[in-house]
Structures are given as structure tokens and as C-alpha cells.
PDB file of C-alpha atoms in Angstrom:
ATOM      1  CA  CYS A   1     137.680 136.240 219.130  1.00 54.00           C
ATOM      2  CA  ASP A   2     135.904 137.479 222.244  1.00 56.00           C
ATOM      3  CA  ALA A   3     134.337 134.131 223.156  1.00 61.00           C
ATOM      4  CA  ILE A   4     137.343 131.809 222.862  1.00 60.00           C
ATOM      5  CA  GLY A   5     140.263 134.226 223.166  1.00 59.00           C
ATOM      6  CA  ILE A   6     141.739 133.798 219.679  1.00 60.00           C
ATOM      7  CA  ILE A   7     143.912 136.674 218.436  1.00 59.00           C
ATOM      8  CA  CYS A   8     141.879 138.266 215.642  1.00 63.00           C
ATOM      9  CA  ILE A   9     143.411 141.149 213.712  1.00 62.00           C
ATOM     10  CA  SER A  10     141.105 142.636 211.105  1.00 60.00           C
ATOM     11  CA  GLY A  11     143.562 145.101 209.608  1.00 60.00           C
ATOM     12  CA  MET A  12     142.421 148.391 208.117  1.00 61.00           C
ATOM     13  CA  SER A  13     139.015 148.259 209.812  1.00 67.00           C
ATOM     14  CA  MET A  14     140.554 148.541 213.286  1.00 73.00           C
ATOM     15  CA  MET A  15     140.536 151.566 215.594  1.00 76.00           C
ATOM     16  CA  PHE A  16     143.284 152.269 218.126  1.00 78.00           C
ATOM     17  CA  ASP A  17     143.418 154.318 221.307  1.00 81.00           C
ATOM     18  CA  LYS A  18     145.984 157.103 220.842  1.00 83.00           C
ATOM     19  CA  GLU A  19     147.486 156.662 224.321  1.00 86.00           C
ATOM     20  CA  LYS A  20     148.024 152.953 223.666  1.00 85.00           C
ATOM     21  CA  LEU A  21     149.723 153.758 220.364  1.00 84.00           C
ATOM     22  CA  GLU A  22     152.106 156.136 222.114  1.00 87.00           C
ATOM     23  CA  GLU A  23     153.181 153.285 224.398  1.00 86.00           C
ATOM     24  CA  ILE A  24     154.568 151.402 221.388  1.00 86.00           C
ATOM     25  CA  GLY A  25     156.169 154.413 219.728  1.00 86.00           C
ATOM     26  CA  GLY A  26     153.266 155.820 217.729  1.00 83.00           C
ATOM     27  CA  ILE A  27     152.381 155.248 214.098  1.00 79.00           C
ATOM     28  CA  LYS A  28     155.696 156.727 212.924  1.00 79.00           C
ATOM     29  CA  SER A  29     157.556 153.783 214.463  1.00 81.00           C
ATOM     30  CA  PHE A  30     155.747 151.437 212.093  1.00 80.00           C
ATOM     31  CA  ASP A  31     156.284 153.257 208.797  1.00 77.00           C
ATOM     32  CA  LYS A  32     158.620 150.499 207.571  1.00 78.00           C
ATOM     33  CA  PHE A  33     155.671 148.082 207.471  1.00 80.00           C
ATOM     34  CA  LEU A  34     153.353 147.992 204.492  1.00 78.00           C
ATOM     35  CA  ALA A  35     150.807 146.219 206.720  1.00 77.00           C
ATOM     36  CA  GLU A  36     151.241 148.738 209.515  1.00 79.00           C
ATOM     37  CA  ASP A  37     147.751 148.010 210.895  1.00 78.00           C
ATOM     38  CA  TYR A  38     148.728 144.381 211.446  1.00 79.00           C
ATOM     39  CA  ALA A  39     152.072 145.339 213.017  1.00 81.00           C
ATOM     40  CA  LEU A  40     150.380 147.841 215.350  1.00 82.00           C
ATOM     41  CA  SER A  41     147.838 145.261 216.465  1.00 80.00           C
ATOM     42  CA  HIS A  42     150.493 142.609 216.997  1.00 80.00           C
ATOM     43  CA  ALA A  43     152.589 144.972 219.146  1.00 83.00           C
ATOM     44  CA  LEU A  44     149.591 145.927 221.297  1.00 83.00           C
ATOM     45  CA  ILE A  45     148.591 142.291 221.800  1.00 80.00           C
ATOM     46  CA  HIS A  46     152.107 141.474 222.999  1.00 82.00           C
ATOM     47  CA  ARG A  47     151.753 144.254 225.585  1.00 84.00           C
ATOM     48  CA  GLY A  48     148.750 142.444 227.039  1.00 82.00           C
ATOM     49  CA  TYR A  49     145.927 144.346 225.362  1.00 81.00           C
ATOM     50  CA  LYS A  50     142.976 142.493 223.849  1.00 77.00           C
ATOM     51  CA  ILE A  51     141.089 142.926 220.607  1.00 74.00           C
ATOM     52  CA  LYS A  52     137.375 143.707 220.811  1.00 74.00           C
ATOM     53  CA  VAL A  53     135.294 142.865 217.752  1.00 71.00           C
ATOM     54  CA  VAL A  54     132.229 145.001 217.035  1.00 71.00           C
ATOM     55  CA  PRO A  55     129.052 143.234 215.859  1.00 68.00           C
ATOM     56  CA  SER A  56     128.667 145.166 212.591  1.00 67.00           C
ATOM     57  CA  PRO A  57     131.090 145.112 209.630  1.00 65.00           C
ATOM     58  CA  ALA A  58     132.981 148.189 208.460  1.00 66.00           C
ATOM     59  CA  ILE A  59     132.218 149.753 205.093  1.00 66.00           C
ATOM     60  CA  GLN A  60     135.131 150.401 202.746  1.00 65.00           C
ATOM     61  CA  ASP A  61     135.122 152.865 199.882  1.00 61.00           C
ATOM     62  CA  PRO A  62     137.344 151.532 197.070  1.00 60.00           C
ATOM     63  CA  CYS A  63     136.330 154.535 194.895  1.00 61.00           C
ATOM     64  CA  HIS A  64     135.829 152.384 191.804  1.00 66.00           C
ATOM     65  CA  PHE A  65     135.093 148.782 190.922  1.00 73.00           C
ATOM     66  CA  SER A  66     136.349 146.518 188.144  1.00 82.00           C
ATOM     67  CA  ALA A  67     137.476 142.909 187.760  1.00 85.00           C
ATOM     68  CA  LYS A  68     141.034 144.109 187.098  1.00 87.00           C
ATOM     69  CA  PHE A  69     141.040 146.277 190.232  1.00 85.00           C
ATOM     70  CA  PHE A  70     139.737 143.398 192.361  1.00 87.00           C
ATOM     71  CA  ILE A  71     142.271 140.870 191.030  1.00 91.00           C
ATOM     72  CA  GLU A  72     145.221 143.259 191.481  1.00 89.00           C
ATOM     73  CA  ARG A  73     144.078 144.006 195.024  1.00 87.00           C
ATOM     74  CA  MET A  74     143.774 140.321 195.908  1.00 91.00           C
ATOM     75  CA  ILE A  75     147.232 139.568 194.441  1.00 92.00           C
ATOM     76  CA  ARG A  76     148.677 142.394 196.544  1.00 89.00           C
ATOM     77  CA  TRP A  77     147.012 141.119 199.706  1.00 87.00           C
ATOM     78  CA  THR A  78     148.102 137.522 199.061  1.00 91.00           C
ATOM     79  CA  ARG A  79     151.746 138.578 198.650  1.00 90.00           C
ATOM     80  CA  LEU A  80     151.407 140.585 201.842  1.00 86.00           C
ATOM     81  CA  ARG A  81     150.090 137.539 203.706  1.00 86.00           C
ATOM     82  CA  PHE A  82     152.971 135.454 202.348  1.00 89.00           C
ATOM     83  CA  SER A  83     155.411 137.910 203.940  1.00 85.00           C
ATOM     84  CA  ILE A  84     153.666 137.675 207.322  1.00 83.00           C
ATOM     85  CA  HIS A  85     152.461 134.057 207.552  1.00 83.00           C
ATOM     86  CA  PHE A  86     154.151 132.143 204.750  1.00 87.00           C
ATOM     87  CA  VAL A  87     153.157 128.589 205.720  1.00 89.00           C
ATOM     88  CA  LEU A  88     149.527 129.461 206.485  1.00 87.00           C
ATOM     89  CA  THR A  89     149.173 131.332 203.196  1.00 89.00           C
ATOM     90  CA  LEU A  90     150.842 128.474 201.330  1.00 91.00           C
ATOM     91  CA  LEU A  91     148.192 126.122 202.741  1.00 91.00           C
ATOM     92  CA  GLU A  92     145.339 128.546 202.059  1.00 90.00           C
ATOM     93  CA  PRO A  93     144.088 126.801 198.870  1.00 90.00           C
ATOM     94  CA  LEU A  94     143.294 123.707 200.953  1.00 89.00           C
ATOM     95  CA  PHE A  95     140.435 125.624 202.556  1.00 88.00           C
ATOM     96  CA  GLN A  96     139.014 127.175 199.409  1.00 91.00           C
ATOM     97  CA  PRO A  97     135.670 125.767 198.202  1.00 91.00           C
ATOM     98  CA  LEU A  98     137.038 124.073 195.065  1.00 92.00           C
ATOM     99  CA  PHE A  99     139.879 122.132 196.689  1.00 92.00           C
ATOM    100  CA  PHE A 100     137.836 121.423 199.809  1.00 92.00           C
ATOM    101  CA  SER A 101     134.965 120.041 197.723  1.00 94.00           C
ATOM    102  CA  LEU A 102     137.313 117.929 195.592  1.00 94.00           C
ATOM    103  CA  SER A 103     139.166 116.433 198.551  1.00 94.00           C
ATOM    104  CA  SER A 104     136.010 115.856 200.608  1.00 94.00           C
ATOM    105  CA  SER A 105     134.221 114.245 197.666  1.00 95.00           C
ATOM    106  CA  TRP A 106     137.162 111.937 196.991  1.00 95.00           C
ATOM    107  CA  SER A 107     137.328 110.951 200.675  1.00 94.00           C
ATOM    108  CA  LEU A 108     133.618 110.171 200.947  1.00 94.00           C
ATOM    109  CA  ASN A 109     133.674 108.363 197.617  1.00 94.00           C
ATOM    110  CA  TYR A 110     136.480 106.171 198.915  1.00 93.00           C
ATOM    111  CA  LEU A 111     134.685 105.471 202.205  1.00 93.00           C
ATOM    112  CA  THR A 112     131.083 105.133 201.028  1.00 91.00           C
ATOM    113  CA  GLN A 113     131.282 104.432 197.265  1.00 90.00           C
ATOM    114  CA  PHE A 114     128.871 107.301 196.580  1.00 92.00           C
ATOM    115  CA  PRO A 115     129.461 108.746 193.083  1.00 94.00           C
ATOM    116  CA  PHE A 116     132.233 111.346 193.155  1.00 95.00           C
ATOM    117  CA  ILE A 117     130.455 113.842 190.902  1.00 94.00           C
ATOM    118  CA  PHE A 118     127.285 113.647 193.031  1.00 94.00           C
ATOM    119  CA  LEU A 119     129.257 114.406 196.202  1.00 95.00           C
ATOM    120  CA  PHE A 120     131.197 117.202 194.494  1.00 95.00           C
ATOM    121  CA  ILE A 121     127.985 118.919 193.377  1.00 94.00           C
ATOM    122  CA  ILE A 122     126.593 118.690 196.919  1.00 95.00           C
ATOM    123  CA  PHE A 123     129.717 120.234 198.470  1.00 95.00           C
ATOM    124  CA  MET A 124     129.985 123.053 195.921  1.00 94.00           C
ATOM    125  CA  THR A 125     126.277 123.795 196.260  1.00 94.00           C
ATOM    126  CA  GLY A 126     126.693 123.970 200.024  1.00 94.00           C
ATOM    127  CA  GLU A 127     129.608 126.402 199.652  1.00 93.00           C
ATOM    128  CA  PHE A 128     127.525 128.548 197.318  1.00 94.00           C
ATOM    129  CA  ILE A 129     124.567 128.599 199.731  1.00 95.00           C
ATOM    130  CA  ILE A 130     126.808 129.660 202.636  1.00 93.00           C
ATOM    131  CA  ASP A 131     128.245 132.418 200.441  1.00 92.00           C
ATOM    132  CA  GLN A 132     124.742 133.639 199.568  1.00 92.00           C
ATOM    133  CA  ILE A 133     123.653 133.634 203.213  1.00 92.00           C
ATOM    134  CA  LEU A 134     126.596 135.891 204.055  1.00 87.00           C
ATOM    135  CA  MET A 135     125.833 138.235 201.150  1.00 87.00           C
ATOM    136  CA  ASN A 136     122.186 138.501 202.190  1.00 88.00           C
ATOM    137  CA  LEU A 137     123.153 139.236 205.795  1.00 85.00           C
ATOM    138  CA  LEU A 138     125.408 142.050 204.591  1.00 80.00           C
ATOM    139  CA  ARG A 139     122.677 143.414 202.344  1.00 83.00           C
ATOM    140  CA  MET A 140     120.237 143.397 205.281  1.00 83.00           C
ATOM    141  CA  THR A 141     122.805 145.257 207.381  1.00 78.00           C
ATOM    142  CA  PHE A 142     123.459 147.811 204.620  1.00 76.00           C
ATOM    143  CA  PRO A 143     120.248 148.076 202.536  1.00 79.00           C
ATOM    144  CA  GLU A 144     121.611 151.194 200.836  1.00 75.00           C
ATOM    145  CA  SER A 145     123.973 148.931 198.886  1.00 73.00           C
ATOM    146  CA  GLY A 146     121.007 147.903 196.747  1.00 78.00           C
ATOM    147  CA  PRO A 147     119.662 144.509 195.683  1.00 84.00           C
ATOM    148  CA  LEU A 148     121.870 141.551 194.834  1.00 84.00           C
ATOM    149  CA  PRO A 149     122.376 140.566 191.178  1.00 86.00           C
ATOM    150  CA  ASN A 150     120.035 137.917 189.815  1.00 90.00           C
ATOM    151  CA  LEU A 151     120.658 134.297 190.808  1.00 90.00           C
ATOM    152  CA  LYS A 152     122.081 133.288 187.425  1.00 92.00           C
ATOM    153  CA  ASN A 153     124.769 135.977 187.575  1.00 92.00           C
ATOM    154  CA  ARG A 154     125.642 135.071 191.174  1.00 92.00           C
ATOM    155  CA  ILE A 155     126.080 131.408 190.258  1.00 92.00           C
ATOM    156  CA  GLN A 156     128.277 132.334 187.296  1.00 93.00           C
ATOM    157  CA  ALA A 157     130.372 134.703 189.423  1.00 92.00           C
ATOM    158  CA  PHE A 158     130.822 132.112 192.188  1.00 92.00           C
ATOM    159  CA  PHE A 159     132.065 129.345 189.900  1.00 91.00           C
ATOM    160  CA  LEU A 160     134.182 131.736 187.826  1.00 93.00           C
ATOM    161  CA  MET A 161     135.858 132.929 191.022  1.00 93.00           C
ATOM    162  CA  GLN A 162     136.484 129.466 192.448  1.00 92.00           C
ATOM    163  CA  ILE A 163     137.598 127.683 189.267  1.00 90.00           C
ATOM    164  CA  PHE A 164     139.540 130.381 187.411  1.00 93.00           C
ATOM    165  CA  ILE A 165     140.096 133.657 189.278  1.00 93.00           C
ATOM    166  CA  TYR A 166     141.286 132.407 192.664  1.00 94.00           C
ATOM    167  CA  PRO A 167     143.856 129.950 191.178  1.00 93.00           C
ATOM    168  CA  TYR A 168     145.104 132.790 188.931  1.00 95.00           C
ATOM    169  CA  ILE A 169     145.448 135.151 191.928  1.00 94.00           C
ATOM    170  CA  TYR A 170     147.349 132.534 193.919  1.00 93.00           C
ATOM    171  CA  ILE A 171     149.730 131.594 191.091  1.00 94.00           C
ATOM    172  CA  MET A 172     150.461 135.237 190.201  1.00 93.00           C
ATOM    173  CA  SER A 173     151.165 135.967 193.867  1.00 92.00           C
ATOM    174  CA  LEU A 174     153.775 133.207 193.954  1.00 91.00           C
ATOM    175  CA  LEU A 175     155.477 134.190 190.691  1.00 90.00           C
ATOM    176  CA  ASN A 176     156.705 137.553 191.990  1.00 85.00           C
ATOM    177  CA  ILE A 177     156.238 137.138 195.701  1.00 85.00           C
ATOM    178  CA  THR A 178     158.442 140.027 196.929  1.00 85.00           C
ATOM    179  CA  LYS A 179     157.018 142.792 194.704  1.00 84.00           C
ATOM    180  CA  ILE A 180     153.918 144.805 195.534  1.00 84.00           C
ATOM    181  CA  SER A 181     152.601 147.738 193.504  1.00 80.00           C
ATOM    182  CA  TRP A 182     150.306 150.142 195.315  1.00 74.00           C
ATOM    183  CA  HIS A 183     149.284 153.678 194.287  1.00 71.00           C
ATOM    184  CA  ASN A 184     151.786 153.495 191.405  1.00 73.00           C
ATOM    185  CA  ILE A 185     154.667 152.782 193.798  1.00 75.00           C
ATOM    186  CA  SER A 186     156.592 149.513 193.537  1.00 78.00           C
ATOM    187  CA  TYR A 187     157.669 148.092 196.903  1.00 79.00           C
ATOM    188  CA  THR A 188     160.121 145.313 197.656  1.00 81.00           C
ATOM    189  CA  ILE A 189     158.694 143.419 200.595  1.00 80.00           C
ATOM    190  CA  SER A 190     160.514 141.160 203.035  1.00 79.00           C
ATOM    191  CA  ARG A 191     159.507 139.233 206.142  1.00 75.00           C
ATOM    192  CA  ASN A 192     156.648 140.640 208.266  1.00 68.00           C
ATOM    193  CA  SER A 193     155.647 143.114 205.515  1.00 66.00           C
ATOM    194  CA  ILE A 194     158.800 145.244 205.954  1.00 70.00           C
ATOM    195  CA  ILE A 195     159.307 147.306 202.811  1.00 68.00           C
ATOM    196  CA  SER A 196     162.178 149.102 201.115  1.00 63.00           C
ATOM    197  CA  ILE A 197     161.462 152.278 199.136  1.00 58.00           C
ATOM    198  CA  PRO A 198     163.987 154.269 197.066  1.00 52.00           C
ATOM    199  CA  ASP A 199     164.745 157.689 198.544  1.00 52.00           C
ATOM    200  CA  ASP A 200     163.567 159.458 195.400  1.00 50.00           C
ATOM    201  CA  LEU A 201     160.051 158.199 196.071  1.00 51.00           C
ATOM    202  CA  GLU A 202     159.657 160.061 199.365  1.00 48.00           C
ATOM    203  CA  TYR A 203     157.889 162.958 197.640  1.00 43.00           C
ATOM    204  CA  LYS A 204     155.655 160.501 195.817  1.00 47.00           C
ATOM    205  CA  LYS A 205     154.736 158.877 199.133  1.00 48.00           C
ATOM    206  CA  ASP A 206     153.707 162.267 200.517  1.00 49.00           C
ATOM    207  CA  SER A 207     151.675 162.904 197.371  1.00 49.00           C
ATOM    208  CA  VAL A 208     149.812 159.634 197.863  1.00 48.00           C
ATOM    209  CA  ARG A 209     149.082 160.505 201.484  1.00 50.00           C
ATOM    210  CA  MET A 210     147.667 163.894 200.462  1.00 48.00           C
ATOM    211  CA  THR A 211     145.516 162.286 197.763  1.00 49.00           C
ATOM    212  CA  ARG A 212     144.055 159.860 200.296  1.00 48.00           C
ATOM    213  CA  PHE A 213     143.476 162.707 202.798  1.00 45.00           C
ATOM    214  CA  LYS A 214     141.666 164.803 200.176  1.00 52.00           C
ATOM    215  CA  ARG A 215     139.515 161.821 199.250  1.00 49.00           C
ATOM    216  CA  PHE A 216     138.627 161.330 202.925  1.00 46.00           C
ATOM    217  CA  LYS A 217     137.637 164.996 203.293  1.00 48.00           C
ATOM    218  CA  GLU A 218     135.454 164.744 200.187  1.00 52.00           C
ATOM    219  CA  LEU A 219     133.625 161.763 201.670  1.00 48.00           C
ATOM    220  CA  GLN A 220     133.101 163.627 204.949  1.00 48.00           C
ATOM    221  CA  ALA A 221     131.781 166.785 203.278  1.00 52.00           C
ATOM    222  CA  PRO A 222     127.971 167.174 203.399  1.00 49.00           C
ATOM    223  CA  ALA A 223     126.139 166.711 200.113  1.00 44.00           C
ATOM    224  CA  GLN A 224     125.281 169.972 198.377  1.00 43.00           C
TER     225      GLN A 224
END
């Protein structure tokens, strides 16, 4: 982003200057957006401000982990991306390791007559190695996260994700593209992540906000 001037919006990991937010109406002006962090960033960029990327990644606290939680979260995010950048999200599978490896292997097989399966294994292995390099870099940055699982489990997880889980996430996102469930609230989402919420859910929205605030305070409290 910084080097070549590409607009890079990283969503919930961003920090905003309060005075700059007031120039665009404050956070309240963006409460109709489910992806309010993206909308805020987009508005600031159009006012001539630039995004500065810090060298270290942000740590998120999802509170709990499970395969079901991860899949539901990824479906929600994919539907959100469809509402913001439909064409780009529609083309997203083209850049996933499985499709990329299949298409690249077919192309090289056609041009060089190398065996397709040999080329496919090389491409998928390369994708796996790149993935492992990234995971090791993150572990070195945050050693408190503990050691990585053993190699066998990482290989199984990688291929399970690429062959089964990602296609499932993508298909499920398309089947009900305008509905997003988050914190037990069902939203109807339209273009640019604009949402409609029934009036009788206003109290529930406030309850969710308070729950998130309490969780934040718990994380900030010193250990006893």
C-alpha cells in the first residue's frame, strides 16, 4: 500500500483519528453499514487521506474456536464482500490454490506436455509451503500463541480447507447472498453492506453492544 499507492483497507484492525472522523459525520453517520469500518475508510480516502499500514499484524480475540464458528464467520464475510465488490468476489475462486493449481497445471501441460498430475502436485506443494512460511512468521511475531500443530495435521488441514471447506463456504454464500446472521441478529444486506433491521431489534442491538463492551473491559482488566 505505502510503496505503490494502492488503496488498502484492512477493516476491523484499523485505527482512525477522531478529528478526521468528525469531518465525515462521525461513526453515527455510518450505522446503516454492517461493514462500517470499510465505509469509514472509503469516505476518508475520498477526502484525500491516505492509509498507513503498520509492520506488525493485529491480534484478534474471537473468544472461542471451532470449525463451525470459522465456517459461519467466513460465509458471513464472503456475503459481505459480495455486497461491496460483487464482481471481484465472484472471481475470487480463480485465485484460490486449488483452482489456480488446476488451471496452471492444465496450461503448462498443454504447452510443455509435462504430466498434469506432476505439475498439479508441484503447484499445490508450493501453495502449502507459502502458507507454512506465513504461519511461521506469525508464530515468530507472537510466540505466546504456542507451537504449530505437527506437519501431518497441517497438511490434512490445508487440503481439507482447499478441496472441501472453501468450496462449501463459497457455495453457501451464494445460496442466500442477502442474509447475514451476526450475534443472533438476522440482517438483510444490500449494496455496499447497507443493512435493514426491524425496529423491534433496536434493544437487542444495544444488548449486543453492551456485551461486546463488557468483553473488552474483561480483556483490559489486569490478571488477579
